[in-house]
């Protein structure tokens, strides 16, 4: 988590409220369908017919105000992945952390979630092959090789934070890695602006299947 030049504005507050309203309405619709047919039953039937779709090869992930596309991904241990992360927002910075649990920081408004407690990227080898309009890339405990120069945005000091690329509006970064042996359910999220992007919908679920 780093400081960002953008500050909350009234316009942002309106957008967040609208977003929450839309999420609420979508939630109601899903609950309604789930009550009729059973959400998990539908998912089980779909998986039985198609198998679990695994994202592999080149994976495009788009950050928006305030969501990810896709918001759900499935990877398999040992797969080679090139992730291309692109910020589609015209005017806001966004980041992508992957992890589980939360670290919190006290504030006058109560505890603020600042990052994931367990970082998916801890110990993972990552090779950065393309980058444009990157605000910063905190490597923390990932092992990063950067083939892009110059890269004043690369923060290589190891720490206990999350591996997190932060993109300027229109920015992109492409990095290659092998899916580590960390099966289970993980989450991705943007903690910019004191967790408010996350709250507003910038979150997703990542399922890691065993090899
Ligand atoms: Cu964001």
Short mmCIF file of N, CA and C and ligand atoms in Angstrom, two decimals, residues 6 63-68 92-96 189-193 196-198 202, ligand 1:
data_model
loop_
_atom_site.label_atom_id
_atom_site.label_comp_id
_atom_site.label_asym_id
_atom_site.label_seq_id
_atom_site.Cartn_x
_atom_site.Cartn_y
_atom_site.Cartn_z
N UNK A 6 -4.54 10.72 -5.83
CA UNK A 6 -5.97 11.00 -5.89
C UNK A 6 -6.55 11.08 -4.48
N UNK A 63 -8.77 -3.57 -14.76
CA UNK A 63 -9.26 -2.86 -13.58
C UNK A 63 -10.13 -1.70 -14.05
N UNK A 64 -11.24 -1.52 -13.35
CA UNK A 64 -12.19 -0.46 -13.69
C UNK A 64 -12.59 0.26 -12.42
N UNK A 65 -13.44 1.29 -12.54
CA UNK A 65 -14.00 1.99 -11.37
C UNK A 65 -15.35 1.37 -11.04
N UNK A 66 -15.53 0.46 -10.13
CA UNK A 66 -14.58 -0.14 -9.23
C UNK A 66 -14.83 -1.64 -9.26
N UNK A 67 -14.17 -2.30 -10.18
CA UNK A 67 -14.37 -3.73 -10.33
C UNK A 67 -13.20 -4.31 -11.11
N UNK A 68 -13.12 -5.64 -11.13
CA UNK A 68 -12.18 -6.34 -11.99
C UNK A 68 -12.96 -7.14 -13.03
N UNK A 92 -8.38 7.16 -12.69
CA UNK A 92 -8.07 6.71 -11.34
C UNK A 92 -6.99 5.62 -11.33
N UNK A 93 -6.18 5.65 -10.28
CA UNK A 93 -5.17 4.62 -10.06
C UNK A 93 -5.84 3.38 -9.48
N UNK A 94 -5.37 2.21 -9.92
CA UNK A 94 -5.86 0.96 -9.32
C UNK A 94 -4.72 -0.02 -9.17
N UNK A 95 -4.86 -0.93 -8.21
CA UNK A 95 -3.83 -1.92 -7.95
C UNK A 95 -4.47 -3.31 -7.90
N UNK A 96 -3.62 -4.33 -7.83
CA UNK A 96 -4.13 -5.69 -7.70
C UNK A 96 -3.26 -6.46 -6.72
N UNK A 189 -7.83 -7.96 -4.82
CA UNK A 189 -8.50 -6.73 -4.45
C UNK A 189 -7.63 -5.51 -4.60
N UNK A 190 -8.30 -4.36 -4.64
CA UNK A 190 -7.64 -3.05 -4.72
C UNK A 190 -7.91 -2.32 -3.41
N UNK A 191 -6.83 -1.94 -2.72
CA UNK A 191 -6.98 -1.28 -1.42
C UNK A 191 -6.72 0.22 -1.51
N UNK A 192 -6.70 0.75 -2.72
CA UNK A 192 -6.47 2.19 -2.90
C UNK A 192 -7.59 2.97 -2.20
N UNK A 193 -7.23 4.15 -1.72
CA UNK A 193 -8.15 5.04 -1.00
C UNK A 193 -8.73 4.37 0.24
N UNK A 196 -11.52 1.73 0.20
CA UNK A 196 -12.85 2.05 -0.35
C UNK A 196 -13.07 1.46 -1.74
N UNK A 197 -11.99 1.31 -2.53
CA UNK A 197 -12.17 0.65 -3.82
C UNK A 197 -12.63 -0.79 -3.62
N UNK A 198 -12.01 -1.45 -2.63
CA UNK A 198 -12.38 -2.85 -2.33
C UNK A 198 -13.86 -2.92 -1.94
N UNK A 202 -14.14 -3.62 -5.98
CA UNK A 202 -12.88 -4.03 -6.61
C UNK A 202 -12.31 -5.24 -5.89
CU1 LIG B 1 -8.82 0.62 -7.22
#
